[in-house]
Short mmCIF file of C-alpha atoms in Angstrom, two decimals:
data_model
loop_
_atom_site.label_atom_id
_atom_site.label_comp_id
_atom_site.label_asym_id
_atom_site.label_seq_id
_atom_site.Cartn_x
_atom_site.Cartn_y
_atom_site.Cartn_z
CA UNK G 54 -147.47 -71.92 -9.18
CA UNK G 55 -151.00 -73.31 -8.94
CA UNK G 56 -149.85 -76.10 -6.62
CA UNK G 57 -148.05 -73.59 -4.43
CA UNK G 58 -151.21 -71.48 -4.18
CA UNK G 59 -153.22 -74.51 -3.14
CA UNK G 60 -150.75 -75.80 -0.56
CA UNK G 61 -149.49 -72.52 0.91
CA UNK G 62 -152.91 -70.94 1.47
CA UNK G 63 -154.64 -71.57 4.79
CA UNK G 64 -158.06 -72.03 3.24
CA UNK G 65 -159.76 -72.88 6.53
CA UNK G 66 -158.91 -69.40 7.83
CA UNK G 67 -160.85 -67.80 4.99
CA UNK G 68 -164.58 -67.39 4.52
CA UNK G 69 -166.94 -67.39 1.57
CA UNK G 70 -170.66 -66.66 1.34
CA UNK G 71 -171.65 -69.94 2.97
CA UNK G 72 -168.93 -70.57 5.54
CA UNK G 73 -165.36 -71.80 5.76
CA UNK G 74 -163.17 -71.66 2.67
CA UNK G 75 -161.68 -75.10 3.30
CA UNK G 76 -163.86 -76.60 0.54
CA UNK G 77 -162.72 -74.12 -2.12
CA UNK G 78 -159.50 -75.95 -3.24
CA UNK G 79 -161.61 -78.86 -4.48
CA UNK G 80 -163.74 -76.49 -6.54
CA UNK G 81 -160.67 -74.72 -7.93
CA UNK G 82 -159.13 -78.02 -9.04
CA UNK G 83 -162.47 -79.00 -10.55
CA UNK G 84 -162.22 -76.04 -12.93
CA UNK G 85 -159.72 -78.14 -14.90
CA UNK G 86 -161.69 -81.39 -14.80
CA UNK G 87 -162.24 -83.15 -18.13
CA UNK G 88 -165.95 -83.50 -17.35
CA UNK G 89 -167.82 -80.40 -18.59
CA UNK G 90 -170.49 -80.73 -15.90
CA UNK G 91 -167.86 -80.77 -13.18
CA UNK G 92 -166.25 -77.63 -14.62
CA UNK G 93 -169.65 -75.98 -14.82
CA UNK G 94 -170.34 -76.79 -11.18
CA UNK G 95 -166.98 -75.32 -10.17
CA UNK G 96 -167.80 -72.11 -12.01
CA UNK G 97 -171.10 -72.00 -10.15
CA UNK G 98 -169.18 -72.15 -6.88
CA UNK G 99 -167.07 -69.18 -7.95
CA UNK G 100 -170.17 -67.16 -8.79
CA UNK G 101 -172.38 -68.15 -5.88
CA UNK G 102 -169.88 -68.65 -3.06
CA UNK G 103 -166.61 -66.86 -3.76
CA UNK G 104 -168.21 -63.76 -5.32
CA UNK G 105 -171.82 -63.95 -4.22
CA UNK G 106 -173.77 -61.16 -5.96
CA UNK G 107 -170.57 -59.16 -6.30
CA UNK G 108 -169.62 -59.40 -2.61
CA UNK G 109 -165.98 -59.98 -1.74
CA UNK G 110 -164.90 -62.47 0.91
CA UNK G 111 -161.52 -63.28 2.43
CA UNK G 112 -161.33 -66.35 0.18
CA UNK G 113 -161.90 -64.28 -2.98
CA UNK G 114 -158.33 -63.01 -3.40
CA UNK G 115 -156.51 -66.38 -3.17
CA UNK G 116 -159.17 -67.97 -5.40
CA UNK G 117 -158.73 -65.18 -7.96
CA UNK G 118 -154.96 -65.72 -7.99
CA UNK G 119 -155.52 -69.39 -8.76
CA UNK G 120 -157.97 -68.53 -11.56
CA UNK G 121 -155.45 -66.08 -13.03
CA UNK G 122 -152.75 -68.76 -12.94
CA UNK G 123 -154.79 -71.23 -15.02
CA UNK G 124 -155.98 -68.82 -17.73
CA UNK G 125 -153.46 -70.22 -20.22
CA UNK G 126 -154.14 -73.86 -19.34
CA UNK G 127 -155.03 -76.03 -22.39
CA UNK G 128 -158.37 -76.87 -20.77
CA UNK G 129 -159.24 -73.20 -21.20
CA UNK G 130 -160.27 -73.96 -24.78
CA UNK G 131 -162.90 -76.48 -23.67
CA UNK G 132 -166.53 -75.41 -24.08
CA UNK G 133 -169.42 -76.05 -21.74
CA UNK G 134 -173.01 -74.98 -21.20
CA UNK G 135 -174.03 -72.33 -18.72
CA UNK G 136 -173.94 -73.33 -15.06
CA UNK G 137 -177.23 -71.71 -14.03
CA UNK G 138 -180.73 -72.79 -15.16
CA UNK G 139 -181.41 -69.29 -16.50
CA UNK G 140 -178.11 -69.15 -18.42
CA UNK G 141 -179.44 -70.22 -21.81
CA UNK G 142 -176.79 -68.56 -23.97
CA UNK G 143 -174.50 -70.39 -26.38
CA UNK G 144 -171.66 -72.55 -25.03
CA UNK G 145 -168.55 -70.62 -24.04
CA UNK G 146 -164.98 -71.58 -23.37
CA UNK G 147 -163.68 -72.01 -19.86
CA UNK G 148 -161.13 -69.25 -20.54
CA UNK G 149 -163.86 -66.76 -21.43
CA UNK G 150 -165.83 -67.68 -18.31
CA UNK G 151 -162.78 -67.25 -16.08
CA UNK G 152 -161.83 -63.92 -17.65
CA UNK G 153 -165.38 -62.70 -17.12
CA UNK G 154 -165.28 -63.78 -13.48
CA UNK G 155 -161.98 -61.98 -12.88
CA UNK G 156 -163.56 -58.87 -14.38
CA UNK G 157 -166.36 -59.09 -11.82
CA UNK G 158 -163.81 -59.40 -9.02
CA UNK G 159 -161.97 -56.35 -10.32
CA UNK G 160 -165.19 -54.36 -10.60
CA UNK G 161 -166.15 -55.18 -7.00
CA UNK G 162 -162.65 -54.27 -5.82
CA UNK G 163 -162.86 -50.88 -7.55
CA UNK G 164 -166.17 -49.95 -5.93
CA UNK G 165 -165.84 -46.84 -3.79
CA UNK G 166 -162.22 -46.28 -4.74
CA UNK G 167 -162.76 -43.05 -6.69
CA UNK G 168 -164.78 -40.61 -4.52
CA UNK G 169 -165.09 -38.09 -7.36
CA UNK G 170 -166.57 -40.74 -9.67
CA UNK G 171 -168.87 -41.98 -6.93
CA UNK G 172 -170.14 -38.48 -6.21
CA UNK G 173 -170.85 -37.96 -9.91
CA UNK G 174 -172.87 -41.17 -10.00
CA UNK G 175 -174.76 -40.33 -6.80
CA UNK G 176 -175.80 -36.93 -8.15
CA UNK G 177 -178.20 -38.77 -10.43
CA UNK G 178 -179.72 -40.72 -7.53
CA UNK G 179 -181.11 -38.10 -5.12
CA UNK G 180 -182.05 -40.74 -2.53
CA UNK G 181 -178.58 -42.37 -2.42
CA UNK G 182 -176.96 -42.94 0.95
CA UNK G 183 -173.23 -43.56 1.32
CA UNK G 184 -172.83 -46.72 3.41
CA UNK G 185 -169.15 -47.41 2.76
CA UNK G 186 -168.21 -46.56 6.34
CA UNK G 187 -170.50 -49.30 7.67
CA UNK G 188 -168.46 -52.28 6.40
CA UNK G 189 -167.28 -54.86 8.92
CA UNK G 190 -163.56 -55.68 9.37
CA UNK G 191 -163.70 -58.93 7.37
CA UNK G 192 -165.30 -57.15 4.44
CA UNK G 193 -162.68 -54.42 4.51
CA UNK G 194 -159.90 -57.01 4.72
CA UNK G 195 -161.34 -58.87 1.72
CA UNK G 196 -161.60 -55.63 -0.24
CA UNK G 197 -158.00 -54.65 0.47
CA UNK G 198 -156.73 -58.14 -0.38
CA UNK G 199 -158.47 -58.02 -3.76
CA UNK G 200 -157.05 -54.59 -4.46
CA UNK G 201 -153.55 -55.75 -3.57
CA UNK G 202 -153.56 -58.56 -6.13
CA UNK G 203 -154.69 -56.46 -9.09
CA UNK G 204 -151.20 -56.16 -10.62
CA UNK G 205 -150.90 -59.97 -10.68
CA UNK G 206 -154.40 -60.34 -12.13
CA UNK G 207 -153.69 -57.81 -14.86
CA UNK G 208 -150.41 -59.50 -15.82
CA UNK G 209 -152.39 -62.71 -16.37
CA UNK G 210 -155.15 -60.98 -18.35
CA UNK G 211 -153.08 -58.73 -20.62
CA UNK G 212 -151.88 -61.39 -23.10
CA UNK G 213 -155.48 -62.13 -24.06
CA UNK G 214 -156.12 -58.53 -25.15
CA UNK G 215 -154.31 -59.54 -28.35
CA UNK G 216 -156.35 -62.70 -28.89
CA UNK G 217 -157.64 -63.28 -32.40
CA UNK G 218 -160.81 -64.74 -30.86
CA UNK G 219 -163.26 -61.81 -30.58
CA UNK G 220 -165.03 -63.31 -27.56
CA UNK G 221 -161.79 -63.91 -25.65
CA UNK G 222 -160.55 -60.44 -26.53
CA UNK G 223 -163.78 -58.85 -25.28
CA UNK G 224 -163.89 -60.80 -22.02
CA UNK G 225 -160.22 -59.98 -21.42
CA UNK G 226 -161.10 -56.35 -22.03
CA UNK G 227 -163.98 -56.55 -19.55
CA UNK G 228 -161.43 -57.63 -16.94
CA UNK G 229 -158.69 -55.19 -17.97
CA UNK G 230 -160.89 -52.09 -17.83
CA UNK G 231 -161.73 -52.23 -14.09
CA UNK G 232 -158.25 -53.54 -13.25
CA UNK G 233 -156.61 -50.54 -14.92
CA UNK G 234 -158.91 -48.18 -13.03
CA UNK G 235 -156.66 -48.90 -10.05
CA UNK G 236 -154.39 -45.89 -9.38
CA UNK G 237 -151.39 -48.20 -8.95
CA UNK G 238 -151.87 -49.57 -12.48
CA UNK G 239 -152.23 -46.25 -14.30
CA UNK G 240 -148.79 -46.70 -15.86
CA UNK G 241 -150.01 -49.86 -17.61
CA UNK G 242 -152.73 -48.03 -19.55
CA UNK G 243 -150.58 -46.75 -22.48
CA UNK G 244 -149.34 -50.27 -23.22
CA UNK G 245 -152.84 -51.72 -23.01
CA UNK G 246 -154.16 -48.98 -25.29
CA UNK G 247 -151.36 -49.66 -27.79
CA UNK G 248 -152.25 -53.37 -27.84
CA UNK G 249 -155.88 -52.56 -28.57
CA UNK G 250 -155.00 -49.96 -31.20
CA UNK G 251 -152.78 -52.51 -32.94
CA UNK G 252 -155.71 -54.95 -33.11
CA UNK G 253 -158.33 -52.37 -34.05
CA UNK G 254 -157.42 -52.25 -37.72
CA UNK G 255 -157.94 -56.00 -38.08
CA UNK G 256 -161.25 -56.01 -36.23
CA UNK G 257 -164.37 -56.13 -38.38
CA UNK G 258 -167.18 -56.79 -35.93
CA UNK G 259 -169.20 -53.89 -34.54
CA UNK G 260 -169.18 -55.22 -31.01
CA UNK G 261 -165.44 -55.78 -30.68
CA UNK G 262 -164.56 -52.42 -32.26
CA UNK G 263 -167.09 -50.60 -30.08
CA UNK G 264 -165.75 -52.35 -26.97
CA UNK G 265 -162.25 -51.08 -27.79
CA UNK G 266 -163.53 -47.53 -28.30
CA UNK G 267 -165.34 -47.72 -24.96
CA UNK G 268 -162.25 -48.99 -23.15
CA UNK G 269 -160.03 -46.28 -24.61
CA UNK G 270 -162.56 -43.66 -23.54
CA UNK G 271 -162.83 -45.05 -20.00
CA UNK G 272 -159.03 -44.99 -19.70
CA UNK G 273 -158.97 -41.31 -20.67
CA UNK G 274 -157.25 -41.89 -24.00
CA UNK G 275 -157.76 -39.60 -26.99
CA UNK G 276 -160.56 -41.09 -29.13
CA UNK G 277 -160.99 -38.12 -31.49
CA UNK G 278 -160.26 -40.20 -34.59
CA UNK G 279 -163.01 -42.68 -33.68
CA UNK G 280 -165.63 -39.92 -33.61
CA UNK G 281 -165.46 -40.08 -37.41
CA UNK G 282 -165.68 -43.87 -37.63
CA UNK G 283 -168.06 -45.20 -40.32
CA UNK G 284 -169.97 -47.20 -37.69
CA UNK G 285 -172.28 -45.02 -35.53
CA UNK G 286 -171.98 -47.47 -32.62
CA UNK G 287 -168.19 -47.03 -32.57
CA UNK G 288 -168.58 -43.26 -32.78
CA UNK G 289 -170.91 -43.26 -29.79
CA UNK G 290 -168.64 -45.47 -27.69
CA UNK G 291 -165.75 -43.11 -28.46
CA UNK G 292 -167.88 -40.19 -27.28
CA UNK G 293 -168.98 -41.72 -23.96
CA UNK G 294 -167.23 -40.08 -21.04
CA UNK G 295 -164.77 -39.46 -19.69
CA UNK G 296 -163.49 -38.18 -23.02
CA UNK G 297 -160.42 -36.36 -24.26
CA UNK G 298 -162.06 -35.12 -27.42
CA UNK G 299 -163.82 -32.02 -28.65
CA UNK G 300 -166.84 -31.66 -26.38
CA UNK G 301 -169.19 -30.33 -29.03
CA UNK G 302 -168.33 -33.07 -31.51
CA UNK G 303 -168.79 -35.76 -28.89
CA UNK G 304 -172.10 -34.28 -27.75
CA UNK G 305 -173.34 -34.09 -31.33
CA UNK G 306 -172.56 -37.79 -31.81
CA UNK G 307 -174.48 -38.72 -28.66
CA UNK G 308 -177.50 -36.58 -29.47
CA UNK G 309 -177.67 -38.00 -32.96
CA UNK G 310 -177.90 -41.51 -31.47
CA UNK G 311 -180.66 -40.40 -29.07
CA UNK G 312 -182.82 -39.13 -31.92
CA UNK G 313 -183.48 -42.76 -32.80
CA UNK G 314 -183.13 -44.46 -29.40
CA UNK G 315 -184.74 -47.77 -30.39
CA UNK G 316 -182.18 -48.29 -33.14
CA UNK G 317 -179.42 -47.36 -30.70
CA UNK G 318 -180.73 -49.95 -28.23
CA UNK G 319 -180.49 -52.60 -30.93
CA UNK G 320 -176.79 -52.16 -31.54
CA UNK G 321 -175.79 -54.46 -28.67
CA UNK G 322 -178.28 -57.25 -27.85
CA UNK G 323 -175.86 -58.25 -25.08
CA UNK G 324 -174.71 -55.22 -23.02
CA UNK G 325 -171.16 -53.98 -23.37
CA UNK G 326 -168.95 -53.75 -20.30
CA UNK G 327 -170.13 -51.03 -17.92
CA UNK G 328 -173.52 -50.64 -19.57
CA UNK G 329 -176.60 -51.32 -17.44
CA UNK G 330 -180.00 -51.65 -19.04
CA UNK G 331 -180.74 -50.32 -22.50
CA UNK G 332 -177.80 -48.75 -24.26
CA UNK G 333 -179.66 -45.46 -24.70
CA UNK G 334 -179.57 -44.97 -20.92
CA UNK G 335 -175.77 -44.81 -20.96
CA UNK G 336 -175.78 -42.57 -24.05
CA UNK G 337 -178.26 -40.20 -22.40
CA UNK G 338 -176.29 -40.06 -19.17
CA UNK G 339 -173.12 -39.15 -21.04
CA UNK G 340 -174.93 -36.50 -23.10
CA UNK G 341 -176.36 -34.90 -19.96
CA UNK G 342 -172.89 -34.89 -18.39
CA UNK G 343 -171.25 -33.37 -21.47
CA UNK G 344 -173.84 -30.64 -21.99
CA UNK G 345 -172.72 -27.21 -20.81
CA UNK G 346 -176.39 -26.30 -20.28
CA UNK G 347 -179.74 -28.03 -20.50
CA UNK G 348 -180.54 -25.97 -23.58
CA UNK G 349 -177.90 -27.92 -25.53
CA UNK G 350 -179.78 -31.18 -25.04
CA UNK G 351 -183.33 -29.85 -24.59
CA UNK G 352 -184.84 -30.67 -28.03
CA UNK G 353 -183.78 -34.32 -27.88
CA UNK G 354 -184.45 -34.70 -24.15
CA UNK G 355 -187.96 -33.26 -24.35
CA UNK G 356 -188.78 -35.58 -27.24
CA UNK G 357 -187.66 -38.53 -25.15
CA UNK G 358 -189.86 -37.47 -22.22
CA UNK G 359 -192.85 -37.09 -24.50
CA UNK G 360 -192.31 -40.63 -25.80
CA UNK G 361 -191.43 -42.18 -22.41
CA UNK G 362 -193.17 -44.86 -20.41
CA UNK G 363 -193.34 -45.89 -16.76
CA UNK G 364 -190.52 -48.45 -16.77
CA UNK G 365 -187.67 -45.96 -17.37
CA UNK G 366 -188.24 -43.45 -14.58
CA UNK G 367 -184.79 -43.60 -13.00
CA UNK G 368 -182.79 -43.99 -16.19
CA UNK G 369 -184.39 -41.53 -18.58
CA UNK G 370 -187.02 -39.01 -17.49
CA UNK G 371 -185.67 -38.56 -13.96
CA UNK G 372 -182.09 -37.71 -14.96
CA UNK G 373 -183.42 -35.39 -17.69
CA UNK G 374 -185.49 -33.49 -15.12
CA UNK G 375 -182.56 -33.33 -12.71
CA UNK G 376 -180.29 -31.90 -15.44
CA UNK G 377 -182.85 -29.26 -16.38
CA UNK G 378 -183.02 -28.14 -12.73
CA UNK G 379 -179.47 -29.07 -11.70
CA UNK G 380 -179.30 -26.20 -9.23
CA UNK G 381 -182.83 -26.78 -7.98
CA UNK G 382 -185.93 -24.80 -8.86
CA UNK G 383 -185.65 -21.18 -7.75
CA UNK G 384 -189.12 -19.61 -7.33
CA UNK G 385 -187.56 -16.14 -7.52
CA UNK G 386 -186.44 -16.74 -11.11
CA UNK G 387 -188.59 -17.28 -14.17
CA UNK G 388 -188.52 -20.66 -15.83
CA UNK G 389 -186.48 -20.78 -19.02
CA UNK G 390 -188.28 -21.70 -22.26
CA UNK G 391 -186.55 -25.10 -22.21
CA UNK G 392 -187.62 -25.78 -18.62
CA UNK G 393 -191.21 -24.79 -19.42
CA UNK G 394 -191.27 -27.03 -22.49
CA UNK G 395 -189.94 -29.95 -20.46
CA UNK G 396 -192.51 -29.55 -17.68
CA UNK G 397 -195.25 -29.24 -20.29
CA UNK G 398 -194.13 -32.56 -21.78
CA UNK G 399 -194.44 -34.14 -18.32
CA UNK G 400 -197.95 -32.72 -17.94
CA UNK G 401 -199.09 -33.89 -21.37
CA UNK G 402 -197.88 -37.45 -20.88
CA UNK G 403 -198.79 -37.87 -17.21
CA UNK G 404 -202.23 -39.39 -17.67
CA UNK G 405 -200.92 -42.13 -19.99
CA UNK G 406 -197.53 -42.82 -18.41
CA UNK G 407 -197.58 -41.48 -14.86
CA UNK G 408 -194.65 -39.32 -15.87
CA UNK G 409 -194.98 -37.04 -12.83
CA UNK G 410 -196.32 -39.41 -10.21
CA UNK G 411 -193.72 -42.00 -11.18
CA UNK G 412 -190.96 -39.38 -10.94
CA UNK G 413 -192.03 -37.75 -7.70
CA UNK G 414 -188.66 -38.36 -5.98
CA UNK G 415 -186.90 -36.58 -8.82
CA UNK G 416 -189.35 -33.68 -8.70
CA UNK G 417 -188.80 -33.40 -4.95
CA UNK G 418 -185.01 -33.45 -5.39
CA UNK G 419 -185.31 -30.64 -7.94
CA UNK G 420 -187.44 -28.55 -5.56
CA UNK G 421 -190.52 -28.83 -7.80
CA UNK G 422 -194.13 -29.71 -6.98
CA UNK G 423 -194.57 -33.49 -6.84
CA UNK G 424 -197.96 -33.74 -8.56
CA UNK G 425 -199.51 -32.76 -11.90
CA UNK G 426 -201.68 -30.09 -10.33
CA UNK G 427 -198.68 -28.36 -8.76
CA UNK G 428 -196.73 -28.41 -12.03
CA UNK G 429 -199.74 -27.10 -13.94
CA UNK G 430 -200.10 -24.25 -11.46
CA UNK G 431 -196.40 -23.48 -11.77
CA UNK G 432 -196.71 -23.27 -15.55
#
């Protein structure tokens, strides 16, 4: 199959980040070279040329099919160092690296596919502009090609969900999650969930068990039983949305984790799939989404604002403010006690942290004064 992919693909007709795709077959074959440095260089080509900063090119789909076809190759067990100067982590197997790369392809292919999910994400970024309609024809063709091959990619990834190697299992999961977000693959989710459930009982590590709980939650599976797991990290991952569990129980789990956010951040030194920045940011976002009203999260949220600092404007204090004034400030209505307490926390921490000046876009989006003096006058 790999030879057929190489010979039957018109590589010169495809493009990557730096030009014609006619040089890509050499890099793909080099992935299986016995020399670790050669393999590392080939991986660098995948990252920098075929999927440059998450961008899809017309060469990405045929290259991804080749990568999927060699996942079970014996050379997949070979280890090598990172292929970038800043990649100073421990050696990893070629198979893990390839699974991780396929996951990135799948994530890029899924971008913009679910308008409802996109709108929910954009609500937390009041300055967001939708630019999906501005893509050029080649970009759209590359996107569609990568979406079309997702069934084949998933078929290659699925066997590794049952791997006894925790790292392989996790990287396979990081590829399977965005692949199964494709509407055409929804019927594969129950089988994938059953495979993970079958392995869950034998898993002992926090990270691998939490990754399974997160995947089940993302796929919309019932994670109620995991809300009572002995490990708080697993409980939280089971409560992250979208969830098919009791809302109040899930919210209570999330708020409990946010009462000690530094400990929560320490659960995963390396981020789990789908988690950007500190883990508490994702936990907070889910809690704000689950809350029926700001009052449900106000005590914890106000404490976080009072303890905040300048570097977490768009991931912590801003979303909290936006949730408290989700419908916008209405000058004809009195502030609620929770809203007043929140604004007071911004005032009291502004001199030390710039909590208002640094959040001015969020204050504007909420229809509030954009400076400490205006907030003080409002109070």
